Coordinates of C-alpha atoms in Angstrom, one line a residue:
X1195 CA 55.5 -3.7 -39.3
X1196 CA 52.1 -5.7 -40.7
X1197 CA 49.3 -3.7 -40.2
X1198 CA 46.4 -5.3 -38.9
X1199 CA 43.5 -6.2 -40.9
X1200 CA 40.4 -4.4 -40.4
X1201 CA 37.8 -6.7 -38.3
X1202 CA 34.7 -6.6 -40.3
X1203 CA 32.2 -8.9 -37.6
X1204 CA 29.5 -9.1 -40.7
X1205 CA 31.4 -10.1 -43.4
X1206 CA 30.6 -14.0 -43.4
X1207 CA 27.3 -13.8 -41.0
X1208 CA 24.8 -14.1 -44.2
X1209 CA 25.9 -17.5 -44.9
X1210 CA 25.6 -19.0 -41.3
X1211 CA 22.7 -21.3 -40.7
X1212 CA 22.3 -23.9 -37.5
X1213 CA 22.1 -27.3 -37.5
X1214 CA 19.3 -28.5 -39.7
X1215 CA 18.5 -24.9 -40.4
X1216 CA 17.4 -24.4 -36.7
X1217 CA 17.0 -20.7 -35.7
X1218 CA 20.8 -19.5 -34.4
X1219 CA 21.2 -17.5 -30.9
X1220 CA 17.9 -19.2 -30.1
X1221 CA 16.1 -16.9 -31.7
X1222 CA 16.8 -13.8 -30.0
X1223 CA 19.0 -12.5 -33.0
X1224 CA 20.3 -13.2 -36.3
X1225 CA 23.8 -14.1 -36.6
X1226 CA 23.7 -10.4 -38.9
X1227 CA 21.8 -8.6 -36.2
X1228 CA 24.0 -9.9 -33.2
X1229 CA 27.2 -9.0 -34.9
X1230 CA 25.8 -5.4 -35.3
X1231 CA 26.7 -5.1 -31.9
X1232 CA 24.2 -3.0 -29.3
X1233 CA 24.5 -0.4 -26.7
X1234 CA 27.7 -0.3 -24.0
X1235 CA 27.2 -1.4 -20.3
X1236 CA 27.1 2.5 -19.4
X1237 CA 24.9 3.3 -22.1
X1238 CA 22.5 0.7 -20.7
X1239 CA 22.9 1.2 -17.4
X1240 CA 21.7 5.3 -18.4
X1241 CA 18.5 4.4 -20.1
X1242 CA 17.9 1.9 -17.4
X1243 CA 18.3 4.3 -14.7
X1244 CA 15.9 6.5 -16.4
X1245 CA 13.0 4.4 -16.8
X1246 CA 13.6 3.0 -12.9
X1247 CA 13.1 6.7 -11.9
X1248 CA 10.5 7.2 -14.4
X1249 CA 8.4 4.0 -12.8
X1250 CA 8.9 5.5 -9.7
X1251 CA 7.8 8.7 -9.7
X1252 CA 4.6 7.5 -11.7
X1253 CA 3.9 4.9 -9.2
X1254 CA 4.5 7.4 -6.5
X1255 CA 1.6 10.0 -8.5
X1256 CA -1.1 7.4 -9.0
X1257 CA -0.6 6.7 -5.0
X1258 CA -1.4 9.9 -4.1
X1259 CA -4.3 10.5 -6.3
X1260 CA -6.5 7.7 -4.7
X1261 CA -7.7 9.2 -1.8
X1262 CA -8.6 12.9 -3.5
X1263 CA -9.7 11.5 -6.9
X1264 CA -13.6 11.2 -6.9
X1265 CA -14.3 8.9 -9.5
X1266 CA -14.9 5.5 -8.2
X1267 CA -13.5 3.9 -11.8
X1268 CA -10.3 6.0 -11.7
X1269 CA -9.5 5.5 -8.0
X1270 CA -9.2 1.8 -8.5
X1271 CA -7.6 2.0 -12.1
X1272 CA -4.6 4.4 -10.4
X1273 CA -4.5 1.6 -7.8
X1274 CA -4.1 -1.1 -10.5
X1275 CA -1.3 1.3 -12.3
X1276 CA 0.6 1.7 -9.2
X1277 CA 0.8 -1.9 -8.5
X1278 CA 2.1 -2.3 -12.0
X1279 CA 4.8 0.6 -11.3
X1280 CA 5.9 -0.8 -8.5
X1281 CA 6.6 -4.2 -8.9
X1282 CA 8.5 -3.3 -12.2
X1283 CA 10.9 -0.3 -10.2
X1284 CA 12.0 -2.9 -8.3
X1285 CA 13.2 -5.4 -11.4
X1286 CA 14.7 -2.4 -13.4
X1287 CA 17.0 -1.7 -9.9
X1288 CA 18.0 -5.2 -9.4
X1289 CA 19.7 -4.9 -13.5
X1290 CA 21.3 -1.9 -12.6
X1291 CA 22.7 -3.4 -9.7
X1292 CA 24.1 -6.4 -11.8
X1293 CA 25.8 -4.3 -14.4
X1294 CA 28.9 -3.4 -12.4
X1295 CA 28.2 0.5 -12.4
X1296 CA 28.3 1.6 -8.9
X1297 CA 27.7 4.2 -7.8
X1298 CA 24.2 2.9 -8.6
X1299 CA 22.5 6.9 -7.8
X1300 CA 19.2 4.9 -7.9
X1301 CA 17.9 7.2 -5.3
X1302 CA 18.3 10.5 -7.7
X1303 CA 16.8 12.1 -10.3
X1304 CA 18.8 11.2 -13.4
X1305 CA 17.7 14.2 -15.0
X1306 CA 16.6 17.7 -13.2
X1307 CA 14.3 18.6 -16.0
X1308 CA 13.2 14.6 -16.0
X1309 CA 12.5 15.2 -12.5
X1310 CA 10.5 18.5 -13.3
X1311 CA 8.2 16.8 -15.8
X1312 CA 7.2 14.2 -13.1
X1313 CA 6.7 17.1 -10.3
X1314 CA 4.3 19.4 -12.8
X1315 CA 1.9 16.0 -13.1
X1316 CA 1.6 15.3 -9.8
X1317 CA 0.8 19.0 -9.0
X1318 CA -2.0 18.6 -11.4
X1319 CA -5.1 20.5 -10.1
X1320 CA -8.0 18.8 -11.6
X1321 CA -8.9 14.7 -13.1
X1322 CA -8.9 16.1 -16.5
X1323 CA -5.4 17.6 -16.5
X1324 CA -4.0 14.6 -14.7
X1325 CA -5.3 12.1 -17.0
X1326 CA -3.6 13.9 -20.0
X1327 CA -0.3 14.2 -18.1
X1328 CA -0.5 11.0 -17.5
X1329 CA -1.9 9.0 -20.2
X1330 CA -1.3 11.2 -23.1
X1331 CA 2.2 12.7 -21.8
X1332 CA 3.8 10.3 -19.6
X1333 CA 3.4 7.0 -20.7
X1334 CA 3.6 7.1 -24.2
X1335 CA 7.2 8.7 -23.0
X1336 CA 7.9 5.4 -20.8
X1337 CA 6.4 3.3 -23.4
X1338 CA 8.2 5.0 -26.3
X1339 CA 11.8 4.6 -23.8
X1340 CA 11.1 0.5 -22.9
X1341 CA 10.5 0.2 -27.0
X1342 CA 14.2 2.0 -27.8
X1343 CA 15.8 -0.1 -25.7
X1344 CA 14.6 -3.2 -26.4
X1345 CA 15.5 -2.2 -30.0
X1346 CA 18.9 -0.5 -29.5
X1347 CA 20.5 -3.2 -27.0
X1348 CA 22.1 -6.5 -27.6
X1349 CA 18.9 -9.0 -27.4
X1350 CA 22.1 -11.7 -26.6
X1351 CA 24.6 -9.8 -24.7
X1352 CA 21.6 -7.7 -22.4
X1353 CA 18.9 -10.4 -22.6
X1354 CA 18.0 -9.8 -19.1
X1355 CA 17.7 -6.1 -19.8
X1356 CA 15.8 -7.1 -23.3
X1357 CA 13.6 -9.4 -20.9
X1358 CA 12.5 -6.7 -18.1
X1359 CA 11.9 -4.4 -20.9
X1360 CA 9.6 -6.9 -22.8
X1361 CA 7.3 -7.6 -19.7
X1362 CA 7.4 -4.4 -18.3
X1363 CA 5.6 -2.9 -21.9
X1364 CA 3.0 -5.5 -21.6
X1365 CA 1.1 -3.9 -18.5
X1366 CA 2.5 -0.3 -19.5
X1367 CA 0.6 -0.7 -22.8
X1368 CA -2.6 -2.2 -20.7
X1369 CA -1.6 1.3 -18.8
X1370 CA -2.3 3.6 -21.4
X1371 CA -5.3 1.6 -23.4
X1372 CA -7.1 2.0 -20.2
X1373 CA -5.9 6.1 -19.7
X1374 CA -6.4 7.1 -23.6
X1375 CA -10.3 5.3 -22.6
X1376 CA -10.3 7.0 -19.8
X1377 CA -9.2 10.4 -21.5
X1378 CA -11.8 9.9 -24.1
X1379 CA -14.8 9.4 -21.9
X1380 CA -13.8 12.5 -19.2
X1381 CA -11.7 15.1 -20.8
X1382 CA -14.1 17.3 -23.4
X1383 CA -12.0 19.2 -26.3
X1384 CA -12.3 22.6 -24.0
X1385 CA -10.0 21.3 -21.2
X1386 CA -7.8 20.0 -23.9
X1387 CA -8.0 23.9 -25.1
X1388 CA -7.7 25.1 -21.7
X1389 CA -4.2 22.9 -20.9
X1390 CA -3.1 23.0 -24.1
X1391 CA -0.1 25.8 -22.8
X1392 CA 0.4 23.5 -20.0
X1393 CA 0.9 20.4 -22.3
X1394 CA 3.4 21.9 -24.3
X1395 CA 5.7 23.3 -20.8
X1396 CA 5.7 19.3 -20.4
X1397 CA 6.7 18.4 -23.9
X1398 CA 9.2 21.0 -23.2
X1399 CA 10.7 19.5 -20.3
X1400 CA 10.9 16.0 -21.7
X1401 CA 12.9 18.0 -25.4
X1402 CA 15.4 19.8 -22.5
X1403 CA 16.0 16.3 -21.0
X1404 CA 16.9 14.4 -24.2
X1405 CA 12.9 12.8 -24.1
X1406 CA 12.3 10.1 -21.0
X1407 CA 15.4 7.8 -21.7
X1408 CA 18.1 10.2 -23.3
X1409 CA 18.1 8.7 -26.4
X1410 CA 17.7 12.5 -28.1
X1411 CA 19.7 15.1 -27.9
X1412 CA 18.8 17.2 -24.8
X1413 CA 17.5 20.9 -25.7
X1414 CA 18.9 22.3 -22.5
X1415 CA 16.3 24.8 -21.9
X1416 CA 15.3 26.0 -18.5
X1417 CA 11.9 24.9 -18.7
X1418 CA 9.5 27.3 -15.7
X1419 CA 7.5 25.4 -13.5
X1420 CA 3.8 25.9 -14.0
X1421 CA 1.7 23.9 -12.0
X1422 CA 4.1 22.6 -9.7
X1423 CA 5.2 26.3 -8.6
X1424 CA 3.3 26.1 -5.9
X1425 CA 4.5 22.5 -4.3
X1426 CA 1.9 19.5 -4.3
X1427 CA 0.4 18.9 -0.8
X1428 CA -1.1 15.3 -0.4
X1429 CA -5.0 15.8 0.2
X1430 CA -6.2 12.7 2.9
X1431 CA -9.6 13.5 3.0
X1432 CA -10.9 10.7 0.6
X1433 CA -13.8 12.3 -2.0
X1434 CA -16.2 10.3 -3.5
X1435 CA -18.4 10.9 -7.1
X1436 CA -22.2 11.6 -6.9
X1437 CA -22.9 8.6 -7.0
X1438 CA -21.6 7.8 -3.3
X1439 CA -24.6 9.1 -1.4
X1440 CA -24.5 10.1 2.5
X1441 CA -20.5 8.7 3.3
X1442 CA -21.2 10.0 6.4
X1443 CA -24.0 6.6 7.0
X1444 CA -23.4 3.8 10.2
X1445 CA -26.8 3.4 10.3
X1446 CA -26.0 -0.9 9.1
X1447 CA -23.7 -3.0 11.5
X1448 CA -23.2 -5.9 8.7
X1449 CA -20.7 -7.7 11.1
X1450 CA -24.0 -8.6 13.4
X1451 CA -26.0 -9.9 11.0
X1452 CA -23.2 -12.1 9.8
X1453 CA -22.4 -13.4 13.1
X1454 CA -26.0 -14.0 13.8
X1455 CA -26.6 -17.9 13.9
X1456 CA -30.2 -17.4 13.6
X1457 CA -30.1 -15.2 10.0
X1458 CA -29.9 -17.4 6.4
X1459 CA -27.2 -17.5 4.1
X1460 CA -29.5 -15.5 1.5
X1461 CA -29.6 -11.9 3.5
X1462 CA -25.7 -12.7 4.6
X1463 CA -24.5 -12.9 1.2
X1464 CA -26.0 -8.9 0.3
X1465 CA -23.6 -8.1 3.9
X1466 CA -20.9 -9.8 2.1
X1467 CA -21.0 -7.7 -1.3
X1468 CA -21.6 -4.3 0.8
X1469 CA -18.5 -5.2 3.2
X1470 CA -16.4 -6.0 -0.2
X1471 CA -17.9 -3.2 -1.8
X1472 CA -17.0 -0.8 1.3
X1473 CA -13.6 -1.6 1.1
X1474 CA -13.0 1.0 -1.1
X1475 CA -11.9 3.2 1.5
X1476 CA -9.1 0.8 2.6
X1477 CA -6.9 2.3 -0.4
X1478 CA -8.0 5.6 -0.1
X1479 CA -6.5 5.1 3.6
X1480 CA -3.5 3.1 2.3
X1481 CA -2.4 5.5 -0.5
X1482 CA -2.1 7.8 2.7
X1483 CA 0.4 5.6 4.9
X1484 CA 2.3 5.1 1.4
X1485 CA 2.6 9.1 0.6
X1486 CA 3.6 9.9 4.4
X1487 CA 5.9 7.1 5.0
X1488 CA 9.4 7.7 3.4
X1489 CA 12.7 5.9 3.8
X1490 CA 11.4 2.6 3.7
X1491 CA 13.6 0.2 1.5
X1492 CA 11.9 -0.8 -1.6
X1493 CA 10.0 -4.1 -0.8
X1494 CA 7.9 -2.2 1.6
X1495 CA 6.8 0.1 -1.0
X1496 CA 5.9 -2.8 -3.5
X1497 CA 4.2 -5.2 -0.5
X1498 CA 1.7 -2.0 0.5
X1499 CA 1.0 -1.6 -3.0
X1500 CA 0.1 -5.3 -4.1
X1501 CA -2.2 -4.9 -0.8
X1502 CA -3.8 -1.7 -1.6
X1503 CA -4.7 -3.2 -5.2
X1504 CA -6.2 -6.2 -3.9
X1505 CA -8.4 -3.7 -1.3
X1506 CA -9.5 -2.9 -4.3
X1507 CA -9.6 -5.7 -6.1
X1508 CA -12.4 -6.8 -3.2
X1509 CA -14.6 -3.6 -3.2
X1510 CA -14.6 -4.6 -7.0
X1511 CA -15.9 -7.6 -6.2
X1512 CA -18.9 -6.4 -4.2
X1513 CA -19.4 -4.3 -7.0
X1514 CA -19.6 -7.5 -9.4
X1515 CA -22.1 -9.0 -6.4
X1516 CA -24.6 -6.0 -5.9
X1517 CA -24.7 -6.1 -10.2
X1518 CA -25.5 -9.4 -10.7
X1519 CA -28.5 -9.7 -8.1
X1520 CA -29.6 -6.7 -9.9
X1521 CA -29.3 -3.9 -6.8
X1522 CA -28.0 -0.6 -7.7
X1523 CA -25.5 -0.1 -5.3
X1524 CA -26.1 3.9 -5.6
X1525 CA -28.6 3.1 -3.3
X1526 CA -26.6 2.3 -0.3
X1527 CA -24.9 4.5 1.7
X1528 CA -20.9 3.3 1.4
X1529 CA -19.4 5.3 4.3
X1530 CA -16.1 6.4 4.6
X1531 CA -15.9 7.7 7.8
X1532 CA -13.0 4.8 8.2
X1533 CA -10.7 5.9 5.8
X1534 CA -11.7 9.4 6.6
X1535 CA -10.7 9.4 10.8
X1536 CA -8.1 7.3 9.9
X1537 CA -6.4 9.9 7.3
X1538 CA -7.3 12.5 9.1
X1539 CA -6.6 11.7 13.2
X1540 CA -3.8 9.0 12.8
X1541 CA -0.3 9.2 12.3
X1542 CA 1.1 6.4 9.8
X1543 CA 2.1 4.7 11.9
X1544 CA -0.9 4.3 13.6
X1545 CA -3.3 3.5 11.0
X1546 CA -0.8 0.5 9.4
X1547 CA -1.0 -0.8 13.1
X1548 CA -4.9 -0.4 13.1
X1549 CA -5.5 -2.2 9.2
X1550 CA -3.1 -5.3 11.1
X1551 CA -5.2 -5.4 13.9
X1552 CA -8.2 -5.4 11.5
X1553 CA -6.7 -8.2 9.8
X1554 CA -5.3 -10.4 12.9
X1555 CA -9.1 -10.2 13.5
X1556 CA -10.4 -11.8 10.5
X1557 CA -8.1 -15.1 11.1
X1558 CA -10.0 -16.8 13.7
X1559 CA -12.0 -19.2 12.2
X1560 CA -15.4 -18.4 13.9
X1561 CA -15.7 -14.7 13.2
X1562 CA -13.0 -14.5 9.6
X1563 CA -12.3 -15.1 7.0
X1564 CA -13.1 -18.6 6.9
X1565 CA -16.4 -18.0 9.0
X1566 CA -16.9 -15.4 6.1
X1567 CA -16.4 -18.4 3.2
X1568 CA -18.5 -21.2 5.1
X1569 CA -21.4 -18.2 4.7
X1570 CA -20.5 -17.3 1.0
X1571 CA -20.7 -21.5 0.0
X1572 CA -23.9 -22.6 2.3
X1573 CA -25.5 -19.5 -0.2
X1574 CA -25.5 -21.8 -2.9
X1575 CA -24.0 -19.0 -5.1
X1576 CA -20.8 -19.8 -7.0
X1577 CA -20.1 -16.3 -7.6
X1578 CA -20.7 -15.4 -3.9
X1579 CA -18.1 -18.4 -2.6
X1580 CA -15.5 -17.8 -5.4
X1581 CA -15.7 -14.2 -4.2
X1582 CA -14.7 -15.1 -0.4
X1583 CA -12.4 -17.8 -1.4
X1584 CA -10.0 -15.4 -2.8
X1585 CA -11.1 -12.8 -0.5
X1586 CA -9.8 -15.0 2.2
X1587 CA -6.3 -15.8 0.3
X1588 CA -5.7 -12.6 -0.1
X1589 CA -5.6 -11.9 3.7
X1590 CA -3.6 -14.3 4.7
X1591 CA -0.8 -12.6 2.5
X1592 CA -1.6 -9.2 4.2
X1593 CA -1.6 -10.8 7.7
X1594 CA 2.3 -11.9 6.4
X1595 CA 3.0 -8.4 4.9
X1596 CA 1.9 -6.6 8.3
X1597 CA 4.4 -9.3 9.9
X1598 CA 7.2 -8.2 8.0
X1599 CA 6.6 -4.4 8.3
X1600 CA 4.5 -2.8 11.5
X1601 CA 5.1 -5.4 13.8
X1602 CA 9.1 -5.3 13.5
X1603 CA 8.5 -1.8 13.9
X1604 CA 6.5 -1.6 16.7
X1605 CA 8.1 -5.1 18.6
X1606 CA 6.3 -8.3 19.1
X1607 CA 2.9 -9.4 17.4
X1608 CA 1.2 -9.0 20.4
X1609 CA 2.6 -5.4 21.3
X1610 CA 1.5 -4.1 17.8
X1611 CA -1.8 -5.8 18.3
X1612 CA -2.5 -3.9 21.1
X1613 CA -0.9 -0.7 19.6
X1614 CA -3.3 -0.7 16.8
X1615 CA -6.7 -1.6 19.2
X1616 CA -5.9 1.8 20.8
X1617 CA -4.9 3.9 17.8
X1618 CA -8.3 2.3 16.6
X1619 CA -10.7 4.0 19.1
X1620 CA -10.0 7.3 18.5
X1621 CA -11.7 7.1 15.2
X1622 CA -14.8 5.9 16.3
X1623 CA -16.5 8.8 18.6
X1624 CA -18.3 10.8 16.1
X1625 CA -21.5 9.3 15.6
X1626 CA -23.8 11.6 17.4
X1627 CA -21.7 14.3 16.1
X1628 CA -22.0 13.6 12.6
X1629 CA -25.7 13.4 13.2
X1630 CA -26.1 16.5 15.0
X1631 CA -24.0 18.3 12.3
X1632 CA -26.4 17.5 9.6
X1633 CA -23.7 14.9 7.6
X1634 CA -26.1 11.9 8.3
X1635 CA -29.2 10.8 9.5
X1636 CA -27.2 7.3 9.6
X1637 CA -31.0 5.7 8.3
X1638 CA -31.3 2.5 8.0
X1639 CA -31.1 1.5 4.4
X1640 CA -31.2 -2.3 4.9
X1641 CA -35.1 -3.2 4.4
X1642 CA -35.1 -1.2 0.9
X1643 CA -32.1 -3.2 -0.3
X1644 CA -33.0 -6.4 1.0
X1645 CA -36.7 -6.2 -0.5
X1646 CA -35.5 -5.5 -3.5
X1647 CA -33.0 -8.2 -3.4
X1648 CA -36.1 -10.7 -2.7
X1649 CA -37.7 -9.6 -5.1
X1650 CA -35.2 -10.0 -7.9
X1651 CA -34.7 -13.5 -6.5
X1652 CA -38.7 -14.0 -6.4
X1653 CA -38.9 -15.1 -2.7
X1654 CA -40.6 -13.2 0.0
X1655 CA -38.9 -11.6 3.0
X1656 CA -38.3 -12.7 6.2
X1657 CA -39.8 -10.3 8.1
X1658 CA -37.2 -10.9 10.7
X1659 CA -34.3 -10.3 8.9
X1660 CA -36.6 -7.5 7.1
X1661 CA -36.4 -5.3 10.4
X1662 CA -33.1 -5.9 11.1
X1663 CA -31.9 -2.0 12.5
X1664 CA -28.5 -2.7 14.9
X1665 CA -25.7 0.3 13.9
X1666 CA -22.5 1.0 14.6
X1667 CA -23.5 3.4 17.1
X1668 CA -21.9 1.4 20.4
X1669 CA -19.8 -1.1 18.4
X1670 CA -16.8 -1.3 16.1
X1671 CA -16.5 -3.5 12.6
X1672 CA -15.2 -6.0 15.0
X1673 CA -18.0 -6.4 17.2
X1674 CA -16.0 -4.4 20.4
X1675 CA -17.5 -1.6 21.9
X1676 CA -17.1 1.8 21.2
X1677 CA -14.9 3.7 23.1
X1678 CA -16.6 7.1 24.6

């Protein structure tokens, strides 16, 4: 019987050149690289799994560290790093699915002591711990697990793979410029003394799992839980840095004044950056409905995310606004009383059915967005009209996600409508109360800001507009009255 010759793949590779010595496999490989062959389908298909889970458990701890996280800066960076998470858990699913390996198990841990190592950050009890476990622990895991793969597999045979790997590292890298920044400006070298026990149980757990992707040799050790032995309890009050004086403040109505005929574009524009700027509190509230809710398919999870980042994409914008006319926004009260009654009084359910209620309101031309827009461009300020113009794009898109998501739960547009009007008046009977409990005087903090805006601008006040003093005392955002 001839024995078969051994099959050598490499043997005549060196040699082979394309035509007119154009790059072969389009570039993704060299003919001597290719033939080396890559990981299996299942081998794939494990790391895969790993760094899906990976994204979402991250994406699920930045959610739930909006609300309770003080620092302005951070809340909106965890808001920009879920985004990222989710829309990239959602990719690395759809491979798996395509790689003919069902059971897919998408919706369990890959990995107990994986699993662990993702429940001790999210337990963590103060910013400084959970910037390290995140930043210093967790993403240089997931960054170090997209960079194996994309080196081990088949660039040819599991481009796709190759591809969601390549893009995916892009923003994780963003990720963990901004968090080693972070980490450098907040944590001092005694917390990294203090946690130092703690940051070695989480290297720990990552050894006994075989690191974030498998790729090493798991340690097997039953790693203790340390922080997370008492279970992690989502926090909705929302908390707010010293900077963020009297929250408690709806002593302004800035929905009057905009909607007042008789007041110029110049004093509307400063109601425009605090109402951007006050948004803040609209991701402190959604970070709640995302925490509570569970079971919803995916898509869900990745529409309320892109909104919650573009909330606070817009209170970013203020921000931008109140710097460039030169007001220090420390100045003015930015309540959240909204995302606090909202957190705190309504159930899920509720509060997604009161934010599309919020938004069906601001699509009528003469009191939204578009009203908001027409103001932002008769200011004569570029910045201010660029600010509204994608303001207003961006609600239209959440007017489409609260479509798809609270109205087919609740029935017809109309139904939900009504649904969230009603959920939305029991948030709004505490003003004498907050007042009588010493949380706020609710002063008015409009003449201070606006004469220092005029000045800035070198133009005198109008002393109209100068005593302008109608609250929020007997009407809502929308102009409604106040249920007592």
């Amino acid at each position: 019987m001839t024995q078969a010759p051994q099959h050598t793949p490499r043997r005549f590779t060196d040699s082979y050149r394309g035509f007119a010595g154009l790059p072969p496999l389009v570039g993704l490989h060299t003919m001597d690289e290719a033939a080396a062959t890559g990981l299996t389908v299942g081998e794939s298909v494990a790391r895969l799994k790993r760094i899906h889970w990976s994204l979402k458990r991250l994406h699920g701890i930045f959610v739930a560290h909006i609300t309770s996280t003080p620092i302005y800066e951070l809340k909106m960076a965890f808001s920009l790093h879920a985004h990222y998470c989710a829309e990239h858990v959602e990719e690395f699913a759809n491979r798996v699915r395509e790689m003919r390996q069902p059971p897919y198990g998408l919706e369990v841990p890959p990995h107990a002591s994986l699993d662990l190592f993702f429940d001790e950050v999210l337990a963590a009890p103060k910013a400084e711990a959970l910037l390290l476990g995140l930043y210093e622990c967790a993403l240089p895991s997931l960054i170090r697990a997209l960079e194996n793969l994309m080196a081990d597999t088949n660039r040819l045979f599991d481009h796709p793979t190759y591809r969601v790997c390549r893009l995916t590292l892009v923003e994780m890298q963003d990720v963990q410029q901004y968090g080693a920044e972070a980490a450098a400006c907040l944590v001092q070298e005694r917390d990294r003394e203090q946690l130092q026990d703690w940051l070695t149980v989480l290297g720990r757990m990552l050894a006994a799992a075989g690191d974030l992707d498998g790729k090493k040799t798991p340690t097997g050790e039953n790693v203790g839980r340390h922080f997370s032995a008492e279970p992690y309890k989502y926090d909705p009050v929302p908390k707010r840095d010293e900077r963020f004086k009297d929250p408690y403040n709806m002593g302004v109505n800035a929905e009057a004044m905009l909607f007042d005929a008789d007041v110029a574009p110049f004093p509307k524009t400063i109601m425009l950056y605090f109402k951007r700027m006050r948004e803040i509190d609209v991701p402190e509230m959604m970070a709640s409905i995302l925490t509570e809710t569970s079971g919803k398919p995916w898509k869900y999870y990745r529409d309320m995310t892109r909104q919650l980042w573009d909330e606070a994409r817009h209170a970013m914008m203020g921000e931008i606004g109140f710097v460039s006319m030169g007001i220090n926004w420390t100045k003015i009260p930015l309540n959240f009383t909204w995302s606090l009654g909202m957190n705190t009084i309504l159930t899920p359910k509720e509060r997604h059915a009161v934010l599309y209620t919020i938004e069906q309101g601001l699509m009528p031309k003469r009191i939204g967005k578009e009203y908001e827009w027409e103001v932002a461009v008769a200011s004569a300020n570029p910045l201010t009209a660029m600010i509204q113009d994608y303001d207003w794009a961006d609600e239209v898109l959440h007017a489409r996600i609260g479509r798809d998501w609270i109205v087919s739960e609740i029935g017809t547009q109309v139904e939900a409508i009504a649904y969230g009007d009603k959920a939305w008046t029991k948030i709004l009977v505490d003003w004498k109360k907050w007042q009588s409990d010493g949380l706020t005087e609710h002063r008015n903090w409009w003449p201070e800001i606006y004469r220092a805006a005029c000045q800035n601008e070198g133009v005198e006040p109008d002393p109209d507009v100068l005593a302008y003093s109608t609250t929020y005392e007997n009407a809502r955002a929308d102009l409604k009255a106040v249920a007592g």
